[in-house]
Amino acid sequence: MPHDVPPAAPSPAPPPAPDPSARTLLPVVVPALVVGAASALVLLGVDALAHRLEDVLWETLPDALGVGRHSTLWIIVMLTATGLAVGIVVRLVYGHAGPDPATTGLIEDPMAPGVVPGLLVVTVLALAGGVSLGPENPITAVNMALAYWLGRKAAPSTPAALWLSLAAAGTIGALFGTPVAAALILTETFTARPGPGSLWDMLFGPLLAAGAGALITVLIAHPTFDLALPAYTGTHWSDLLAALVITPLAAALGLAAVYAFPYVHAFFRRLGHPVLAITAGGLVLGLLGALGGPLTLFKGLNEVKTLAADPEGWSAGSFALMTVVKAAALLTAAACGFRGGRIFPAVFVGVALGLCAHALVPAVQPSLGVVCGVLGVLLAITRQGWLSLFTAAVLVADPNVLALLCVAAPAGWLLVTGRPRMQLREDGAPLR
């Protein structure tokens, strides 16, 4: 009988990576500042180009044709034409402007640099054409691809993950005009994938990149998220009840879109061709825009300021209509193939819902309704707790709402945690 073979001795575990020190962190400073500033410039360039094209499409062209700038006819024609143009570009360019956006999140693996031009073109077209998506996902993907490609050429020995984290942080800092949002998002990422050193060691480079990106944006574009709502008059017991009601209701509305997402995506996928699918999506967006009005078009960041400037200017029914239309537009745009992010249109949904709550129950302060509506919708759509809390808080320049938000956030989180995400696997199944 053969002798039993003794088990092989286990191979020794690799030595743990050394903790970072000042000597290892200092070389990161210059790359972080460069990548952060460059990420902001890419974002600002795309935004400026989109605004120029938007002026042509929504002012110069309809004026020349003698058509109302935001008439029902022009809204439908413009969104359908935008879908057709984006679909043609997606079909023809190298890499088809990136993977199916329904399968990607805010931070993903870097794409090939050859995909970047096509992705930039379709992003500008969608932003200018009135599609209900923001620039965050595609611009983050572009900056990560460029930073990874150029960084590996300039310093091949530098870990690839560093270039990706710097680009992601710089872009997010530029998007929000503050590095805090980037720090909060990356804190969740680094907590899930711990490395050597403390959390601040891991955030050292990304925080510098986010600060550089935010500073460039502030110096050039002067962004602000404060909606200038009526002053928050202080916390009362009724405010606590309102927060605990509005936040879960907003989260439930967001979850309704999340659960509908795979079915809407499957419908457009069955059309079998990106040009047909995205054009059909543009037509649906045009019909929704005609129903909800011009405020429900575009990414929504400027439009929410119009709503907030006059909380009494619309009825509860009008606010409710805009809430549902914008949620449906976000769902359609994200499912049919348009490239874009979901944070800013989700903010519009939350603001409209919060102002609807105020219109229905005047005792609900507009500021409170807005921040709780935004918090709940973002929790469901993004599944980023810190980002949702931060975004809701910066809409109102009053720290007194923070206590209510911190109580309301767990109520919304209990509803969304463990549920499907607004992101699909390659086979079309929901991602949890």
PDB file of N, CA and C in Angstrom, residues 106-107 136-137 172-173 175-176 178-188 225 342-344 346-347 371 374-395 405 409 413:
ATOM      1  N   LEU A 106     -20.377  55.073  -9.030  1.00  0.00           N
ATOM      2  CA  LEU A 106     -19.610  56.310  -9.086  1.00  0.00           C
ATOM      3  C   LEU A 106     -18.128  56.040  -9.246  1.00  0.00           C
ATOM      4  N   ILE A 107     -17.614  55.024  -8.564  1.00  0.00           N
ATOM      5  CA  ILE A 107     -16.181  54.704  -8.615  1.00  0.00           C
ATOM      6  C   ILE A 107     -16.034  53.269  -9.081  1.00  0.00           C
ATOM      7  N   GLU A 136     -21.447  63.565 -12.663  1.00  0.00           N
ATOM      8  CA  GLU A 136     -20.508  62.969 -11.703  1.00  0.00           C
ATOM      9  C   GLU A 136     -19.946  61.624 -12.132  1.00  0.00           C
ATOM     10  N   ASN A 137     -20.777  60.699 -12.588  1.00  0.00           N
ATOM     11  CA  ASN A 137     -20.259  59.376 -12.953  1.00  0.00           C
ATOM     12  C   ASN A 137     -19.314  59.405 -14.144  1.00  0.00           C
ATOM     13  N   ILE A 172     -14.621  64.408  -7.035  1.00  0.00           N
ATOM     14  CA  ILE A 172     -15.723  64.599  -6.083  1.00  0.00           C
ATOM     15  C   ILE A 172     -15.564  65.923  -5.344  1.00  0.00           C
ATOM     16  N   GLY A 173     -14.322  66.270  -4.971  1.00  0.00           N
ATOM     17  CA  GLY A 173     -14.094  67.561  -4.345  1.00  0.00           C
ATOM     18  C   GLY A 173     -14.500  68.703  -5.248  1.00  0.00           C
ATOM     19  N   LEU A 175     -16.735  68.543  -7.718  1.00  0.00           N
ATOM     20  CA  LEU A 175     -18.183  68.505  -7.927  1.00  0.00           C
ATOM     21  C   LEU A 175     -18.930  69.237  -6.823  1.00  0.00           C
ATOM     22  N   PHE A 176     -18.487  69.049  -5.578  1.00  0.00           N
ATOM     23  CA  PHE A 176     -19.195  69.617  -4.434  1.00  0.00           C
ATOM     24  C   PHE A 176     -18.572  70.917  -3.931  1.00  0.00           C
ATOM     25  N   THR A 178     -16.003  71.192  -2.126  1.00  0.00           N
ATOM     26  CA  THR A 178     -15.432  70.960  -0.801  1.00  0.00           C
ATOM     27  C   THR A 178     -14.842  69.560  -0.758  1.00  0.00           C
ATOM     28  N   PRO A 179     -13.709  69.383  -0.071  1.00  0.00           N
ATOM     29  CA  PRO A 179     -13.126  68.039   0.019  1.00  0.00           C
ATOM     30  C   PRO A 179     -13.857  67.116   0.988  1.00  0.00           C
ATOM     31  N   VAL A 180     -14.800  67.653   1.745  1.00  0.00           N
ATOM     32  CA  VAL A 180     -15.459  66.841   2.774  1.00  0.00           C
ATOM     33  C   VAL A 180     -16.238  65.692   2.136  1.00  0.00           C
ATOM     34  N   ALA A 181     -16.929  65.961   1.029  1.00  0.00           N
ATOM     35  CA  ALA A 181     -17.703  64.899   0.388  1.00  0.00           C
ATOM     36  C   ALA A 181     -16.805  63.760  -0.054  1.00  0.00           C
ATOM     37  N   ALA A 182     -15.653  64.079  -0.643  1.00  0.00           N
ATOM     38  CA  ALA A 182     -14.721  63.041  -1.074  1.00  0.00           C
ATOM     39  C   ALA A 182     -14.216  62.240   0.111  1.00  0.00           C
ATOM     40  N   ALA A 183     -13.894  62.933   1.202  1.00  0.00           N
ATOM     41  CA  ALA A 183     -13.397  62.237   2.392  1.00  0.00           C
ATOM     42  C   ALA A 183     -14.443  61.269   2.936  1.00  0.00           C
ATOM     43  N   LEU A 184     -15.712  61.681   2.923  1.00  0.00           N
ATOM     44  CA  LEU A 184     -16.768  60.816   3.447  1.00  0.00           C
ATOM     45  C   LEU A 184     -16.965  59.588   2.566  1.00  0.00           C
ATOM     46  N   ILE A 185     -16.972  59.786   1.239  1.00  0.00           N
ATOM     47  CA  ILE A 185     -17.154  58.648   0.335  1.00  0.00           C
ATOM     48  C   ILE A 185     -15.985  57.681   0.449  1.00  0.00           C
ATOM     49  N   LEU A 186     -14.758  58.203   0.441  1.00  0.00           N
ATOM     50  CA  LEU A 186     -13.595  57.327   0.495  1.00  0.00           C
ATOM     51  C   LEU A 186     -13.438  56.680   1.860  1.00  0.00           C
ATOM     52  N   THR A 187     -13.958  57.313   2.900  1.00  0.00           N
ATOM     53  CA  THR A 187     -13.930  56.676   4.218  1.00  0.00           C
ATOM     54  C   THR A 187     -14.690  55.358   4.186  1.00  0.00           C
ATOM     55  N   GLU A 188     -15.858  55.351   3.536  1.00  0.00           N
ATOM     56  CA  GLU A 188     -16.611  54.104   3.414  1.00  0.00           C
ATOM     57  C   GLU A 188     -15.839  53.084   2.583  1.00  0.00           C
ATOM     58  N   PHE A 225     -24.123  75.408  -2.617  1.00  0.00           N
ATOM     59  CA  PHE A 225     -25.247  74.492  -2.511  1.00  0.00           C
ATOM     60  C   PHE A 225     -26.331  75.042  -1.580  1.00  0.00           C
ATOM     61  N   ARG A 342     -26.488  60.221 -10.858  1.00  0.00           N
ATOM     62  CA  ARG A 342     -27.849  60.276 -10.306  1.00  0.00           C
ATOM     63  C   ARG A 342     -27.981  61.164  -9.088  1.00  0.00           C
ATOM     64  N   ILE A 343     -26.877  61.711  -8.595  1.00  0.00           N
ATOM     65  CA  ILE A 343     -26.932  62.453  -7.337  1.00  0.00           C
ATOM     66  C   ILE A 343     -27.739  63.737  -7.492  1.00  0.00           C
ATOM     67  N   PHE A 344     -27.408  64.562  -8.485  1.00  0.00           N
ATOM     68  CA  PHE A 344     -28.050  65.872  -8.607  1.00  0.00           C
ATOM     69  C   PHE A 344     -29.528  65.780  -8.963  1.00  0.00           C
ATOM     70  N   ALA A 346     -31.457  63.367  -8.142  1.00  0.00           N
ATOM     71  CA  ALA A 346     -32.076  62.854  -6.914  1.00  0.00           C
ATOM     72  C   ALA A 346     -32.264  63.973  -5.899  1.00  0.00           C
ATOM     73  N   VAL A 347     -31.337  64.935  -5.874  1.00  0.00           N
ATOM     74  CA  VAL A 347     -31.497  66.094  -4.993  1.00  0.00           C
ATOM     75  C   VAL A 347     -32.751  66.873  -5.377  1.00  0.00           C
ATOM     76  N   VAL A 371     -34.377  69.181   3.537  1.00  0.00           N
ATOM     77  CA  VAL A 371     -33.213  68.375   3.917  1.00  0.00           C
ATOM     78  C   VAL A 371     -33.617  66.930   4.195  1.00  0.00           C
ATOM     79  N   VAL A 374     -34.338  65.238   0.718  1.00  0.00           N
ATOM     80  CA  VAL A 374     -33.084  64.931   0.026  1.00  0.00           C
ATOM     81  C   VAL A 374     -32.371  63.770   0.698  1.00  0.00           C
ATOM     82  N   LEU A 375     -32.326  63.776   2.010  1.00  0.00           N
ATOM     83  CA  LEU A 375     -31.659  62.693   2.737  1.00  0.00           C
ATOM     84  C   LEU A 375     -32.269  61.338   2.392  1.00  0.00           C
ATOM     85  N   GLY A 376     -33.582  61.236   2.429  1.00  0.00           N
ATOM     86  CA  GLY A 376     -34.236  59.952   2.170  1.00  0.00           C
ATOM     87  C   GLY A 376     -34.044  59.463   0.741  1.00  0.00           C
ATOM     88  N   VAL A 377     -34.205  60.361  -0.234  1.00  0.00           N
ATOM     89  CA  VAL A 377     -34.054  59.950  -1.625  1.00  0.00           C
ATOM     90  C   VAL A 377     -32.623  59.515  -1.905  1.00  0.00           C
ATOM     91  N   LEU A 378     -31.645  60.273  -1.424  1.00  0.00           N
ATOM     92  CA  LEU A 378     -30.246  59.917  -1.677  1.00  0.00           C
ATOM     93  C   LEU A 378     -29.857  58.612  -0.994  1.00  0.00           C
ATOM     94  N   LEU A 379     -30.377  58.361   0.195  1.00  0.00           N
ATOM     95  CA  LEU A 379     -30.083  57.085   0.851  1.00  0.00           C
ATOM     96  C   LEU A 379     -30.507  55.915  -0.024  1.00  0.00           C
ATOM     97  N   ALA A 380     -31.667  56.032  -0.650  1.00  0.00           N
ATOM     98  CA  ALA A 380     -32.167  54.938  -1.485  1.00  0.00           C
ATOM     99  C   ALA A 380     -31.433  54.847  -2.813  1.00  0.00           C
ATOM    100  N   ILE A 381     -31.151  56.002  -3.443  1.00  0.00           N
ATOM    101  CA  ILE A 381     -30.572  56.009  -4.782  1.00  0.00           C
ATOM    102  C   ILE A 381     -29.078  55.705  -4.757  1.00  0.00           C
ATOM    103  N   THR A 382     -28.346  56.317  -3.823  1.00  0.00           N
ATOM    104  CA  THR A 382     -26.887  56.173  -3.812  1.00  0.00           C
ATOM    105  C   THR A 382     -26.395  55.088  -2.879  1.00  0.00           C
ATOM    106  N   ARG A 383     -27.151  54.806  -1.848  1.00  0.00           N
ATOM    107  CA  ARG A 383     -26.758  53.867  -0.789  1.00  0.00           C
ATOM    108  C   ARG A 383     -25.434  54.297  -0.135  1.00  0.00           C
ATOM    109  N   GLN A 384     -25.188  55.607  -0.129  1.00  0.00           N
ATOM    110  CA  GLN A 384     -24.033  56.210   0.526  1.00  0.00           C
ATOM    111  C   GLN A 384     -24.545  57.035   1.705  1.00  0.00           C
ATOM    112  N   GLY A 385     -24.409  56.502   2.915  1.00  0.00           N
ATOM    113  CA  GLY A 385     -24.960  57.181   4.085  1.00  0.00           C
ATOM    114  C   GLY A 385     -24.322  58.523   4.367  1.00  0.00           C
ATOM    115  N   TRP A 386     -22.985  58.564   4.376  1.00  0.00           N
ATOM    116  CA  TRP A 386     -22.300  59.820   4.681  1.00  0.00           C
ATOM    117  C   TRP A 386     -22.551  60.868   3.615  1.00  0.00           C
ATOM    118  N   LEU A 387     -22.492  60.460   2.353  1.00  0.00           N
ATOM    119  CA  LEU A 387     -22.737  61.406   1.262  1.00  0.00           C
ATOM    120  C   LEU A 387     -24.149  61.968   1.345  1.00  0.00           C
ATOM    121  N   SER A 388     -25.120  61.122   1.636  1.00  0.00           N
ATOM    122  CA  SER A 388     -26.514  61.570   1.731  1.00  0.00           C
ATOM    123  C   SER A 388     -26.673  62.578   2.867  1.00  0.00           C
ATOM    124  N   LEU A 389     -26.085  62.280   4.005  1.00  0.00           N
ATOM    125  CA  LEU A 389     -26.185  63.170   5.164  1.00  0.00           C
ATOM    126  C   LEU A 389     -25.499  64.501   4.878  1.00  0.00           C
ATOM    127  N   PHE A 390     -24.330  64.442   4.267  1.00  0.00           N
ATOM    128  CA  PHE A 390     -23.588  65.660   3.965  1.00  0.00           C
ATOM    129  C   PHE A 390     -24.345  66.527   2.959  1.00  0.00           C
ATOM    130  N   THR A 391     -24.816  65.918   1.875  1.00  0.00           N
ATOM    131  CA  THR A 391     -25.500  66.684   0.833  1.00  0.00           C
ATOM    132  C   THR A 391     -26.750  67.362   1.377  1.00  0.00           C
ATOM    133  N   ALA A 392     -27.514  66.633   2.183  1.00  0.00           N
ATOM    134  CA  ALA A 392     -28.710  67.230   2.772  1.00  0.00           C
ATOM    135  C   ALA A 392     -28.348  68.403   3.682  1.00  0.00           C
ATOM    136  N   ALA A 393     -27.289  68.253   4.472  1.00  0.00           N
ATOM    137  CA  ALA A 393     -26.928  69.290   5.438  1.00  0.00           C
ATOM    138  C   ALA A 393     -26.456  70.568   4.772  1.00  0.00           C
ATOM    139  N   VAL A 394     -25.723  70.473   3.654  1.00  0.00           N
ATOM    140  CA  VAL A 394     -25.162  71.691   3.054  1.00  0.00           C
ATOM    141  C   VAL A 394     -26.213  72.501   2.296  1.00  0.00           C
ATOM    142  N   LEU A 395     -27.402  71.957   2.099  1.00  0.00           N
ATOM    143  CA  LEU A 395     -28.444  72.707   1.398  1.00  0.00           C
ATOM    144  C   LEU A 395     -29.032  73.813   2.254  1.00  0.00           C
ATOM    145  N   LEU A 405     -31.236  65.556  11.337  1.00  0.00           N
ATOM    146  CA  LEU A 405     -30.802  64.680  10.257  1.00  0.00           C
ATOM    147  C   LEU A 405     -30.150  63.411  10.800  1.00  0.00           C
ATOM    148  N   ALA A 409     -31.681  59.964   9.713  1.00  0.00           N
ATOM    149  CA  ALA A 409     -30.914  59.105   8.814  1.00  0.00           C
ATOM    150  C   ALA A 409     -31.057  57.620   9.151  1.00  0.00           C
ATOM    151  N   TRP A 413     -32.287  54.679   6.768  1.00  0.00           N
ATOM    152  CA  TRP A 413     -31.349  53.587   6.482  1.00  0.00           C
ATOM    153  C   TRP A 413     -31.968  52.229   6.788  1.00  0.00           C
TER     154      TRP A 413
END
